[in-house]
CSV table of C-alpha atoms in Angstrom, one decimal:
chain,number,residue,atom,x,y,z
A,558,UNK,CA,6.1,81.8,-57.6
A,559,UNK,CA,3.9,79.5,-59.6
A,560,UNK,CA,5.1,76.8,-57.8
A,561,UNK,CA,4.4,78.2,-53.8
A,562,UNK,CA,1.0,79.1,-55.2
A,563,UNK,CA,-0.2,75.9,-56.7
A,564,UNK,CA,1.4,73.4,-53.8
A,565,UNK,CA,-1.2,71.5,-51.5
A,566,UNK,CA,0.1,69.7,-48.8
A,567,UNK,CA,-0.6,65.8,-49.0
A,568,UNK,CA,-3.9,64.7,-46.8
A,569,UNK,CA,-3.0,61.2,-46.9
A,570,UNK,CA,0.4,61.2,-44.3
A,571,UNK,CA,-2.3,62.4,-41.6
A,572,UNK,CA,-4.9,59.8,-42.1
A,573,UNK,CA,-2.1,56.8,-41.9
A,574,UNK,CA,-0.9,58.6,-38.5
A,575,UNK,CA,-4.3,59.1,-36.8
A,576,UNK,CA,-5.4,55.2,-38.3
A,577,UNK,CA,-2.1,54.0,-36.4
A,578,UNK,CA,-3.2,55.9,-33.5
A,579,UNK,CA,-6.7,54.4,-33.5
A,580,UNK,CA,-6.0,50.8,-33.7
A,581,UNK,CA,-3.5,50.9,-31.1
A,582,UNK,CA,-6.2,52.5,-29.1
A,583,UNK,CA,-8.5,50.0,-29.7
A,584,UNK,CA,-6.2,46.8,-29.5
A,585,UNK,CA,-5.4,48.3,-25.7
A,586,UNK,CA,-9.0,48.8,-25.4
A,587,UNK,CA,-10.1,44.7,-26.3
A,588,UNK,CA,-6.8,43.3,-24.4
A,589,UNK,CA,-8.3,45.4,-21.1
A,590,UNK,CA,-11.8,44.0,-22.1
A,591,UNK,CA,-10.6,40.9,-22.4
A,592,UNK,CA,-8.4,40.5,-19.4
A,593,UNK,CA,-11.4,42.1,-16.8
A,594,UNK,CA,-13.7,39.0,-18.0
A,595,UNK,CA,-11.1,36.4,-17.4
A,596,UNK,CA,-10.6,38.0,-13.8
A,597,UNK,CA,-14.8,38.0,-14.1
A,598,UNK,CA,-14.5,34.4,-14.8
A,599,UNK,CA,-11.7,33.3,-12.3
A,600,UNK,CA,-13.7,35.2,-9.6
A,601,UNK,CA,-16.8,32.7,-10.5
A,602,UNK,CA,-14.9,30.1,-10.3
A,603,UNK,CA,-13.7,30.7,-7.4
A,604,UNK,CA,-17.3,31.7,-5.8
A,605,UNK,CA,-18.9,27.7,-7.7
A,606,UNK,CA,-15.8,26.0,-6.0
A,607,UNK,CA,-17.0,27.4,-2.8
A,608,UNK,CA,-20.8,26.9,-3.3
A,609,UNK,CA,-19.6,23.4,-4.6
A,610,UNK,CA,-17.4,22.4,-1.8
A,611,UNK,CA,-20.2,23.7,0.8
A,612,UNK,CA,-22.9,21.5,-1.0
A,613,UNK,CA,-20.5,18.8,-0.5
A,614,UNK,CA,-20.3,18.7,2.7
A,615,UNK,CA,-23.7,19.2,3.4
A,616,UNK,CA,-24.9,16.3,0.8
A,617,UNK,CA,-21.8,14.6,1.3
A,618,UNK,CA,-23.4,11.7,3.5
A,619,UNK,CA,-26.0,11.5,1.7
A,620,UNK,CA,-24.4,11.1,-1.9
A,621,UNK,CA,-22.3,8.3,0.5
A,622,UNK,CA,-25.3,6.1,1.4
A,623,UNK,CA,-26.5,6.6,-2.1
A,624,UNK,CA,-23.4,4.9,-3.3
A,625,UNK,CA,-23.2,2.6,-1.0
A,626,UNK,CA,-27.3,1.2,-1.8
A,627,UNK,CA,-26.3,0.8,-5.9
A,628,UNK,CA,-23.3,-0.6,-4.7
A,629,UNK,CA,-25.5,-3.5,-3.4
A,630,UNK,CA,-27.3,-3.8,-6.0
A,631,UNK,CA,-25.3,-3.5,-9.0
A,632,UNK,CA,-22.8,-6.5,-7.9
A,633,UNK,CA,-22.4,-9.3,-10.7
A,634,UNK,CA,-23.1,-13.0,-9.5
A,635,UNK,CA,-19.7,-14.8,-9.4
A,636,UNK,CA,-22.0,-18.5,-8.5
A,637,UNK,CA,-24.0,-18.0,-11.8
A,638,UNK,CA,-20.3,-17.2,-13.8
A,639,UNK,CA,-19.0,-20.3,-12.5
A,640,UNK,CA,-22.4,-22.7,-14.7
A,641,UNK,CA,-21.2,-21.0,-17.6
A,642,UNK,CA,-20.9,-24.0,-20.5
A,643,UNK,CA,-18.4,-22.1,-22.7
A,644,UNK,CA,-16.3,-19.4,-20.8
A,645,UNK,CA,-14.0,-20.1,-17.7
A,646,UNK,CA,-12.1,-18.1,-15.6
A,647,UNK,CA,-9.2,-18.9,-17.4
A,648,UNK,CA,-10.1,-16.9,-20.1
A,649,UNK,CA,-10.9,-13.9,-18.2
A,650,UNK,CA,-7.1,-12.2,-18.3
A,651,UNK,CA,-7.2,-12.5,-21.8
A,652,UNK,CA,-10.6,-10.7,-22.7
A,653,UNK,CA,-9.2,-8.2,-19.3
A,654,UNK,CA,-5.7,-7.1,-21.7
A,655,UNK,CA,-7.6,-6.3,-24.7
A,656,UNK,CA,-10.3,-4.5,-22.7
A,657,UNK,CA,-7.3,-2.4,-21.4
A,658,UNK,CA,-5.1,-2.1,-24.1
A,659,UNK,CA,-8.1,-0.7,-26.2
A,660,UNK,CA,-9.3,1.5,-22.8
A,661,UNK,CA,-5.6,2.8,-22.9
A,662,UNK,CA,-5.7,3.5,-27.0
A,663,UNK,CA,-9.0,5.1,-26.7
A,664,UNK,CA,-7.4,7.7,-23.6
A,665,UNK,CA,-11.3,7.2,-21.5
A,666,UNK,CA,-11.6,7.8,-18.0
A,667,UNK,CA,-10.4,5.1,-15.2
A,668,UNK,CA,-14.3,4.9,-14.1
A,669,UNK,CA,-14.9,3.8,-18.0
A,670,UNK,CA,-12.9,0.8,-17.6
A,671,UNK,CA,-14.3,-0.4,-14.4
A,672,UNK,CA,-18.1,0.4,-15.2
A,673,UNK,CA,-17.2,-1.8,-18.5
A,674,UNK,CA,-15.9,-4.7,-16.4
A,675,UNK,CA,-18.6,-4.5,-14.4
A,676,UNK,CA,-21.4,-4.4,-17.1
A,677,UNK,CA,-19.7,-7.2,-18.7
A,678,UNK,CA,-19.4,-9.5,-15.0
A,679,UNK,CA,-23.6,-8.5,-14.9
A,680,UNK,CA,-24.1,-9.6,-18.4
A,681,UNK,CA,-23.0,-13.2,-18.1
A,682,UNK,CA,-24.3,-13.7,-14.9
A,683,UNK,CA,-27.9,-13.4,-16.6
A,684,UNK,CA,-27.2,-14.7,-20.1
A,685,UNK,CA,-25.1,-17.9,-21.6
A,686,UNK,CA,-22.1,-16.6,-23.4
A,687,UNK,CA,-20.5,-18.4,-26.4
A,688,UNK,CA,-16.8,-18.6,-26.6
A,689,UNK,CA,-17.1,-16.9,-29.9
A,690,UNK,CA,-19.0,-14.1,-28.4
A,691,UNK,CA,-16.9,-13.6,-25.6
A,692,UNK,CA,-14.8,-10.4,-26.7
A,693,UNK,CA,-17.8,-8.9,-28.5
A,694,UNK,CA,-19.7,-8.8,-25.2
A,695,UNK,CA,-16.4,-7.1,-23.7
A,696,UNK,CA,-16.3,-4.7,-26.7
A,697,UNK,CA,-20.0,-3.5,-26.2
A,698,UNK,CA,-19.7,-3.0,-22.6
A,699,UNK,CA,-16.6,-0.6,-23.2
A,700,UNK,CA,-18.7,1.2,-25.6
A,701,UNK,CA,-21.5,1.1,-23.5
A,702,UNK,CA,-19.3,2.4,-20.9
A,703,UNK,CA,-17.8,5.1,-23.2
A,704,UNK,CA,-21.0,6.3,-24.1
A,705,UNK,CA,-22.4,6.6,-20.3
A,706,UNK,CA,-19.0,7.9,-18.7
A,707,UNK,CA,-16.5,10.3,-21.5
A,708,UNK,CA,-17.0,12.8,-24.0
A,709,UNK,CA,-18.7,12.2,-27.3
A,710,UNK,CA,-14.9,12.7,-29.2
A,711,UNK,CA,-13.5,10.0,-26.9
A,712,UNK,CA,-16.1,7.3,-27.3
A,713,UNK,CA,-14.9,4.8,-29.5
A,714,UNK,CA,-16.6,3.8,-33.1
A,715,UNK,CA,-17.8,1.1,-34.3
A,716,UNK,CA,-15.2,0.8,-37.1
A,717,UNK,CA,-12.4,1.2,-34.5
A,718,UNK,CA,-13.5,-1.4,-32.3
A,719,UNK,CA,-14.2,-3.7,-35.3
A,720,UNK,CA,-10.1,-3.1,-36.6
A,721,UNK,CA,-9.5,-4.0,-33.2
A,722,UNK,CA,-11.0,-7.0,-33.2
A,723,UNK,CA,-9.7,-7.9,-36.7
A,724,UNK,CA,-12.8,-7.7,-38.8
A,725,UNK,CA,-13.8,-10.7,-36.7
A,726,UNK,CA,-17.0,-9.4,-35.7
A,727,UNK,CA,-19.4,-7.6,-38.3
A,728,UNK,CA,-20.8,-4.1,-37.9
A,729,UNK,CA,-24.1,-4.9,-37.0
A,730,UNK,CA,-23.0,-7.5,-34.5
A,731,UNK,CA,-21.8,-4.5,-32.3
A,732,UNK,CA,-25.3,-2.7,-32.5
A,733,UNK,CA,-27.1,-6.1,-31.9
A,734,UNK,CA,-24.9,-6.7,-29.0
A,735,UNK,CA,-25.0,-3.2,-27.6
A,736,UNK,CA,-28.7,-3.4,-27.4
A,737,UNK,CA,-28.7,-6.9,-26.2
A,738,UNK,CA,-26.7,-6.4,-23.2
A,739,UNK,CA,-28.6,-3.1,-21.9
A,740,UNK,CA,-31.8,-4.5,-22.8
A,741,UNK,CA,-30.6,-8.0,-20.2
A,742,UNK,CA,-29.2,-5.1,-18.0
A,743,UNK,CA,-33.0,-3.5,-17.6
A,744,UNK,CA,-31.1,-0.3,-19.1
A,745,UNK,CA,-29.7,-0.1,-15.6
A,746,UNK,CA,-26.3,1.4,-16.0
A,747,UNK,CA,-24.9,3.4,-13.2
A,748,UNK,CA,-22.9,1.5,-10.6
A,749,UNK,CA,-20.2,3.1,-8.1
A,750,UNK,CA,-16.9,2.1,-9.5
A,751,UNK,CA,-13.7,1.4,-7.3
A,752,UNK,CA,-12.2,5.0,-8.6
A,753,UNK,CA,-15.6,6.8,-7.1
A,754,UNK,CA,-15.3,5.4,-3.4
A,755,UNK,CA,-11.4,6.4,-4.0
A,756,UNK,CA,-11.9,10.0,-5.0
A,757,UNK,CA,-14.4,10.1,-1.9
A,758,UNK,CA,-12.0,8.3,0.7
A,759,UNK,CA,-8.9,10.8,-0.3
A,760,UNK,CA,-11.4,14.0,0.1
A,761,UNK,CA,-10.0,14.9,3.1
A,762,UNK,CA,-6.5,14.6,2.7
A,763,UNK,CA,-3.6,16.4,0.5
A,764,UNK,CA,-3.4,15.3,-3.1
A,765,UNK,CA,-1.3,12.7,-3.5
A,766,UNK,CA,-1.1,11.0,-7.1
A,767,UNK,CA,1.8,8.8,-6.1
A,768,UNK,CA,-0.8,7.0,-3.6
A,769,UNK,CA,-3.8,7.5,-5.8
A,770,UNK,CA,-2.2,5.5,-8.4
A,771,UNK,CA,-0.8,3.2,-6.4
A,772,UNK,CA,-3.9,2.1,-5.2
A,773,UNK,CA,-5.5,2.1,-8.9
A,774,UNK,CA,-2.7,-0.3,-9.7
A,775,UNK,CA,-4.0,-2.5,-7.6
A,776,UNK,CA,-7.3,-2.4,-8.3
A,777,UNK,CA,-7.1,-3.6,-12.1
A,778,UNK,CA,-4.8,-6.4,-10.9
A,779,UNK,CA,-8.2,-7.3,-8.5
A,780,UNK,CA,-9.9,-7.4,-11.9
A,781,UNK,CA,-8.3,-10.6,-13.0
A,782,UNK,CA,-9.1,-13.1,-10.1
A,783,UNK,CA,-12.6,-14.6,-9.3
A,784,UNK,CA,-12.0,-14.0,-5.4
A,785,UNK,CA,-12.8,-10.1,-6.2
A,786,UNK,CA,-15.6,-10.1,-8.5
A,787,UNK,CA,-18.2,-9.9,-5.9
A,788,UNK,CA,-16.4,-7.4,-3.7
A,789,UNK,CA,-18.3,-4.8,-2.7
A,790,UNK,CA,-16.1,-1.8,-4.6
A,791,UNK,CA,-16.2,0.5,-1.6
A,792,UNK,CA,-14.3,-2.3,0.6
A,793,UNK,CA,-12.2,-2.6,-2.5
A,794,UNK,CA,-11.3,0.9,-2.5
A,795,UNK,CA,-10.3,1.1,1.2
A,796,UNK,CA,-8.6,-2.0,1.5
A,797,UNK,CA,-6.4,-0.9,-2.0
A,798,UNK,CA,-6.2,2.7,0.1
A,799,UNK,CA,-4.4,1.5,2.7
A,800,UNK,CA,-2.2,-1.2,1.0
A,801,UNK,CA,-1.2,1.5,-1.3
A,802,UNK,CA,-0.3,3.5,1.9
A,803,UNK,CA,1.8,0.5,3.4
A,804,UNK,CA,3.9,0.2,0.2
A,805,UNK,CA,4.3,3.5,-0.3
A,806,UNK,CA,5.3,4.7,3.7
A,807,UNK,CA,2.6,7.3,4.2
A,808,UNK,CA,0.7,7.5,7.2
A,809,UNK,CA,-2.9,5.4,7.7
A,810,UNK,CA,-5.8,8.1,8.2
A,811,UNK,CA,-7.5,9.1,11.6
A,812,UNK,CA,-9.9,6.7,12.9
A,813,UNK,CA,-12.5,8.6,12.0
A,814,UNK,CA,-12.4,8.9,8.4
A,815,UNK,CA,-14.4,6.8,6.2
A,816,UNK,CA,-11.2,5.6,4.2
A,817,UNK,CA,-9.8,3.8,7.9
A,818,UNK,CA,-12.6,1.5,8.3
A,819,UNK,CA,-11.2,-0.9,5.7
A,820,UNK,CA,-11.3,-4.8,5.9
A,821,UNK,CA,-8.5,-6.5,7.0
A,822,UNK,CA,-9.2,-9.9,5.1
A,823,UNK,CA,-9.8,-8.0,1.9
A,824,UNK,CA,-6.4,-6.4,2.2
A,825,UNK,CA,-4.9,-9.5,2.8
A,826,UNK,CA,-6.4,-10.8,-0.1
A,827,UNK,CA,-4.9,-7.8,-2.1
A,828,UNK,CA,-1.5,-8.5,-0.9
A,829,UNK,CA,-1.6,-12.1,-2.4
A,830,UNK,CA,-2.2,-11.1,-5.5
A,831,UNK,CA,0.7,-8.8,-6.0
A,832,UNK,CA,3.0,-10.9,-7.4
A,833,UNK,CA,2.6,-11.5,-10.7
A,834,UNK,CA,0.3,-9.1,-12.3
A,835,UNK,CA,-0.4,-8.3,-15.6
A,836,UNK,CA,1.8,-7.5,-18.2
A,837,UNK,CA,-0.1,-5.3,-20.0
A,838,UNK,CA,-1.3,-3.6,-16.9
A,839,UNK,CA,2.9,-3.5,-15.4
A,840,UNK,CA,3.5,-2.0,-18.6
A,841,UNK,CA,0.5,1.0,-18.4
A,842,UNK,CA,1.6,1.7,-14.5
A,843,UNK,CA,5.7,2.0,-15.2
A,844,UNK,CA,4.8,5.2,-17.4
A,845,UNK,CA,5.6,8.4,-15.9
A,846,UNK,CA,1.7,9.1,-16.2
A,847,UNK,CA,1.1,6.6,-13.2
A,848,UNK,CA,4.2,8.2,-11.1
A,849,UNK,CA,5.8,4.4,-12.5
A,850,UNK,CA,3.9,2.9,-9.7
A,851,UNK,CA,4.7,-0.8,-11.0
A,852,UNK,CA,8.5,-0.2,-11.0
A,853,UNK,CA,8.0,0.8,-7.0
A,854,UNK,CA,6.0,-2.3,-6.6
A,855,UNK,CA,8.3,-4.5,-7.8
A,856,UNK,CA,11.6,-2.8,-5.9
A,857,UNK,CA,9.5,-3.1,-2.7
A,858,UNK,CA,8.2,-7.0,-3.5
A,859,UNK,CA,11.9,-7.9,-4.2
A,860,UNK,CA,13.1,-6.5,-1.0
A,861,UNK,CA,10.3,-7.7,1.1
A,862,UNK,CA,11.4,-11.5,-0.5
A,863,UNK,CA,14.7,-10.6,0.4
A,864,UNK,CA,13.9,-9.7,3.8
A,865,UNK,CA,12.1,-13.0,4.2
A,866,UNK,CA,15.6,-14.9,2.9
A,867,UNK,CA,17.2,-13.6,5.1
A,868,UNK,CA,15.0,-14.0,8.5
A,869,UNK,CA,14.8,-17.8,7.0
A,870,UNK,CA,18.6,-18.0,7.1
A,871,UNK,CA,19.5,-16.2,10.4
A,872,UNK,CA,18.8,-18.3,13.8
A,873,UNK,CA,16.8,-16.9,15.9
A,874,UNK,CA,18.3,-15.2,18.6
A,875,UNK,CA,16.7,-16.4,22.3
A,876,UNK,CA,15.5,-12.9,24.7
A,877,UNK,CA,15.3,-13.9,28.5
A,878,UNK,CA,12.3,-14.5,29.7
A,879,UNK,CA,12.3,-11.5,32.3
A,880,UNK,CA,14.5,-9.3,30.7
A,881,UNK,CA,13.3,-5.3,30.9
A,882,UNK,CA,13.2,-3.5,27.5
A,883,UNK,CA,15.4,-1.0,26.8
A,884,UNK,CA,14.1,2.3,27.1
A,885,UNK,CA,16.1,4.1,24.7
A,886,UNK,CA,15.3,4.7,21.0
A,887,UNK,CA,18.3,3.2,19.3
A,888,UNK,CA,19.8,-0.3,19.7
A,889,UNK,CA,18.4,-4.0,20.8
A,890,UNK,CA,17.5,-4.7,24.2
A,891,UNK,CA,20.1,-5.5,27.1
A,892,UNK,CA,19.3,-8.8,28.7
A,893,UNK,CA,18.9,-8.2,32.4
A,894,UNK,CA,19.8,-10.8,35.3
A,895,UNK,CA,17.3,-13.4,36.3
A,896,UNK,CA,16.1,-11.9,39.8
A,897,UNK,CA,14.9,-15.6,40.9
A,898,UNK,CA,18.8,-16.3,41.8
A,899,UNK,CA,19.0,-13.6,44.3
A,900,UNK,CA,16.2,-14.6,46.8
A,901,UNK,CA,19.0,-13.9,49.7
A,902,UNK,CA,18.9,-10.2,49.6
A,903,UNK,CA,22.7,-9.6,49.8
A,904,UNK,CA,23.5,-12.2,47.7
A,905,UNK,CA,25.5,-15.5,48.9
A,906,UNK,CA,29.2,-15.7,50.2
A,907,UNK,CA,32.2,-15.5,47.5
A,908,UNK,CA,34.9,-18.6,48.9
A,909,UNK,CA,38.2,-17.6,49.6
A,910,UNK,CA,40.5,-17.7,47.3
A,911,UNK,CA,43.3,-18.6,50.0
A,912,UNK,CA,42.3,-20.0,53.4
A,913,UNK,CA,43.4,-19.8,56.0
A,914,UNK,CA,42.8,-23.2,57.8
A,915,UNK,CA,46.1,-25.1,58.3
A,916,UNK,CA,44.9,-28.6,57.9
A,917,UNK,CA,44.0,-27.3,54.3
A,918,UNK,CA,47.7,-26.0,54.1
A,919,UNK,CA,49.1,-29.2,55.4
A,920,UNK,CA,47.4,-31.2,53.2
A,921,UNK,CA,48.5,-29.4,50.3
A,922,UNK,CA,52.1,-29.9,51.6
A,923,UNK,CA,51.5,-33.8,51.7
A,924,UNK,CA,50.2,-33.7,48.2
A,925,UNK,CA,53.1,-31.8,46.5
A,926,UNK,CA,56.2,-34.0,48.2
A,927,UNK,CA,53.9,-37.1,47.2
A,928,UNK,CA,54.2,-35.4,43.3
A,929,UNK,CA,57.7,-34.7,44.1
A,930,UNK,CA,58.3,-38.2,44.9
A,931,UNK,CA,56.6,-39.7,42.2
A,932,UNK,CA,58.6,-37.3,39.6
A,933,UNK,CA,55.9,-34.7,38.7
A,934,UNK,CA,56.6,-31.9,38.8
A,935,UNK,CA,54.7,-29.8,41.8
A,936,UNK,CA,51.2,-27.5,41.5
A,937,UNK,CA,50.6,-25.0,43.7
A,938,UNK,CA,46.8,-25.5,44.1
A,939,UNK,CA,46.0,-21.9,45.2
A,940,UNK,CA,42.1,-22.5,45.3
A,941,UNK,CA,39.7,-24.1,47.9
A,942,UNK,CA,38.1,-27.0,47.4
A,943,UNK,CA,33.9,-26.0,45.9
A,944,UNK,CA,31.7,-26.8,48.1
A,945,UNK,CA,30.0,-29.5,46.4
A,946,UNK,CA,26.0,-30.1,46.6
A,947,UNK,CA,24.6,-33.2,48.3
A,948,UNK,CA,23.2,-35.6,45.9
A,949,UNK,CA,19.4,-35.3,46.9
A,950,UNK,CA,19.7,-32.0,45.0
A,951,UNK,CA,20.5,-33.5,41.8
A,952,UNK,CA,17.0,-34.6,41.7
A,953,UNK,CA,15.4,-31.3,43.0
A,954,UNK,CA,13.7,-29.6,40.3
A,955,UNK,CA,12.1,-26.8,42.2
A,956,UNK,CA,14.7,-23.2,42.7
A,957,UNK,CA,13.6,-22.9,46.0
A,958,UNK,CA,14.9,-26.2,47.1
A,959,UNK,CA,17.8,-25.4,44.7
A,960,UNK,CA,18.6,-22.0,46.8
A,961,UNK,CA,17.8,-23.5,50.0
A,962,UNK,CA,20.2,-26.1,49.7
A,963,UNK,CA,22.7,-23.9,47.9
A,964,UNK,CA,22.6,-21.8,50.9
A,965,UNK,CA,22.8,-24.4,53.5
A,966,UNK,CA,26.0,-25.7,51.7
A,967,UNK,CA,27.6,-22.4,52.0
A,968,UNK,CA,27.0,-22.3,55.6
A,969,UNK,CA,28.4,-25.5,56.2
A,970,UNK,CA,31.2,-25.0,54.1
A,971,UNK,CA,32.1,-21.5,55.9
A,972,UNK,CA,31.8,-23.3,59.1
A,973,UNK,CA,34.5,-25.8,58.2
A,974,UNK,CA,37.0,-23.1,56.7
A,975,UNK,CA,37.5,-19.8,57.9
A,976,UNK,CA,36.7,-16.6,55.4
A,977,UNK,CA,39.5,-14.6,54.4
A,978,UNK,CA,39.2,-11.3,53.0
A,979,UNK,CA,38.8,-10.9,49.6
A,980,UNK,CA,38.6,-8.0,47.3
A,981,UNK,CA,35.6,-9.8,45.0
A,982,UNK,CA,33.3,-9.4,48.3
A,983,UNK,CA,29.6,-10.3,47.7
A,984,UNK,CA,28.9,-8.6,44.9
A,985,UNK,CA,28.6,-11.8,42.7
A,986,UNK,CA,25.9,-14.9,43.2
A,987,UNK,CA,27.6,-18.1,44.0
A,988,UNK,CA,26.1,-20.9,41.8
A,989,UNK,CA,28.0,-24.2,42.8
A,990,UNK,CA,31.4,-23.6,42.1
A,991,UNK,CA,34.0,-21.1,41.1
């Protein structure tokens, strides 16, 4: 009895219940929080992509012409390169692999590598550059180029670029550099890379990264040759655009899209180069990153060679003159009869095949017991003899006076020996003999 008297029941069993109960609650309340401000921030997105693609399409022609003016006025001077005393050209690839190698290291942004080129193309048109100074010029127009383009955690430092360069430079050679080329520069930075007129000339058109880097492909192989230096990068763009297109077998753009109006020469140009790029740039386009856009480049240069083997090695085959194309879609054209034969519009007379004239016959009697005499043995000669052309035509050139005395032979010759009938009629042309 003590015992039923004195017994309290436990308070705590509740309190871990109703504490289960409430953070359940409130986990169920956060996750609903949470997921109405990612729809919240989905549905802005969506309303600044459509405020964004609106103001480009209203600003879009201006933000063009824009491009176009710096453009202009932000191209290097490929005449004041060329009086350099130290550098040459043939130097340029090497300085052009390390730049890329340490672009690719770094991970920047494509525009990165070609604002750098350019920066570095600007600098030594306006200043002499030592030999010695060469890749420290190309390393302070990458960083330059880092700075103005990626984010801060991309851009390179100085210790990394100085590793790169094997402690050959030291650290206040960078600085000194850096300030020396964008103080020569007039702090004038900003110029319209190749990748910027490229993002703007696929705008209207499906994504297609297989094209895209395609054509970036070939616009760091432009980098290494002199004849490109001075290109304006929008006709660089267009031109890599549609060779990029060619290779690949898509479809050129409408005539009137910006991306169509490319220069012909300049793709030419392109084209030339092709052949033997770099190796460090092969080797960055056959990753899977670049859709292996070197690997198709060379399977379409090796059959295009091949092609060209072959058409060397084949004879040409001659087409008649007059000949009418073939209307259908499969299969090579049927050469069609010359219509310059058939003046006479039911053609000319087939000879017999047997006449019917009995001198003929006789004669042929005479000259098979003559064989028989001699001991040969006897042919039956079962064909008329051609009638045979005068010999004034033999020096006619003309085919009218070929025809007209074609036909007045046949007349003749049907005048001396009777037709017989015939089952080849007058369906074929008679040209001299049978």
């Amino acid at each position: 009895m003590d015992y039923h008297r004195n017994y309290r029941p436990c308070p705590t069993f509740f309190v871990e219940e109703e504490y289960g109960m409430e953070s359940r609650i409130r986990q169920e309340r956060q996750a609903k929080q949470e997921h109405e401000k990612q729809v919240a921030r989905e549905r802005q997105y969506v309303m600044a992509d459509e405020l964004s693609s609106l103001t480009c399409e209203q600003l879009r022609d201006d933000v063009l012409s824009h491009m176009l003016e710096m453009d202009n006025q932000t191209l290097p001077d490929v005449e004041s390169i060329d009086i350099q005393t130290e550098i040459q050209w043939f130097m340029r690839p090497y300085l052009l692999d390390f730049l890329i190698e340490a672009h690719t290291a770094f991970q920047l942004l494509p525009s990165t590598l070609f604002l750098a080129i350019n920066l570095l193309d600007r600098y030594c048109s306006k200043r002499v550059v030592y030999k010695r100074h060469y890749q420290l010029v190309g390393c302070a127009a990458l960083l330059i180029a880092a700075k103005y383009n990626d984010k801060k955690d991309r851009v390179p430092t100085i210790k990394e670029l100085k590793s790169m360069c094997c402690s050959l430079y030291d650290d206040d050679m960078f600085t000194q550099m850096e300030w020396h080329v964008l103080q020569t520069l007039g702090w004038s930075i900003g110029h319209p890379t190749v990748d910027a007129f490229l993002q703007h000339a696929v705008l209207d058109d499906a994504y297609d990264p297989e094209v895209e880097h395609m054509a970036l492909y070939i616009l760091e192989i432009a980098l290494f040759h002199r004849d490109f230096v001075a290109k304006l990068s929008s006709e660089l763009a267009r031109a890599a655009l549609a060779l990029s297109r060619c290779i690949l077998n898509r479809p050129q753009p409408r005539h009137t899209q910006w991306s169509s109006q490319y220069d012909s020469a300049t793709l030419v140009a392109l084209s030339q180069q092709l052949h033997q790029p770099s190796t460090v740039v092969a080797r960055k386009y056959a990753s899977p990153h670049y859709s292996r856009v070197s690997k198709v480049m060379e399977h379409f240069l090796s059959r295009q060679a091949s092609l060209a083997t072959y058409a060397r090695c084949t004879p040409p085959v001659e087409t008649p003159i007059d000949s009418k194309p073939y209307n259908g879609e499969i299969g090579l054209a049927t050469p069609q009869k010359s219509q310059q034969l058939t003046a006479i519009p039911h053609g000319y007379l087939t000879p017999p095949i047997t006449p019917d004239n009995e001198a003929l016959v006789h004669a042929h009697t005479q000259m098979a017991n003559h064989d028989m005499t001699r001991g040969m043995p006897s042919v039956h000669h079962g064909c008329s003899p051609s009638p045979a052309p005068s010999a004034e035509m033999q020096y006619m050139n003309s085919e009218a006076y070929q025809q007209e005395a074609m036909y007045m032979a046949q007349q003749a010759a049907l005048q001396q020996f009777p037709l017989a009938p015939t089952h080849m009629g007058m369906s074929q042309t008679y040209q001299g003999g049978i």
